[in-house]
Steps between C-alpha positions, in 0.01 A plus 500: 500500500553303817200664668309174551241600241467361149397765249354424157830546317683263736214249469501509122879477477490195731216347300686565174822358643332176604258452211746579220753242616580214262511146634878514549501849648222405744712205618796737551276757669365233736854393585590862579194534726590181687865610535405741779857595595599546131795267553454325166370177653189384682584367844300243693365782718392708201331197343324420827369857535370496141325165546338617824384822335362326190322221685421667835575166665445494875527121528880495490510334159705785356825370653449156346400655168805729509738207557341309212511794259857580601602140421335524159637842407845502660690291243844541656379451859656819636182606679426787263315527170673690220314665214619225264369230736170688529463531121591134443248388762229715345563334164473155658215573742265748332279516807778671698400842368133425445377747767689787336378414151143451622508839673643665188226346285225613741640852518529518121139382461364744759688805370535642151464217243683194375602690186632791708721274712628312196600829338646638824710187551619504138587872523688444825701212352581703187607801707732284707649339185568847358670610820229752580424594856221285643186679623573382854852645485362825356246518782767451767727757332223759481397438862863545609529822298180641649609406851836674444327810365259506794786459748691785333189720515459423872867587557450834322188572707682421825796715396263786415322466837836499679612809306177683594540405866853639506384828345244553777 
């Protein structure tokens, strides 16, 4: 809603979105999160910010770590990490995404059940294969529809108030 509050529906949709990711989709999701400006690549600055956030490093080691990770991931040396470079690096260095996979596993274990998340992930994959709208997309579409309806209702109310004021 953008109101700074997280309601139950938003929480569950977020939980579902994260916990029903496959290995590959979680790698892609993580790339998208790190690509803060949505430019299609992860810059040195974006990588630095993510490392600082994940490790809460106040010792200044994040800059050194960022340079090292950038050297490992940036195959073509252009100073940016593409999705392909990110995926290749994850295949070579499985520990790259370990924090995301560990968090997903903990969240799956603490909510619902292992069987539930296996079925949810399978259903999500099947829906995507069949070209069906993903639950996340449905949620965003419904939220947008409701917001449009609410805005239209407010417009009608304001128009009615204005009409009544003019009659007086």
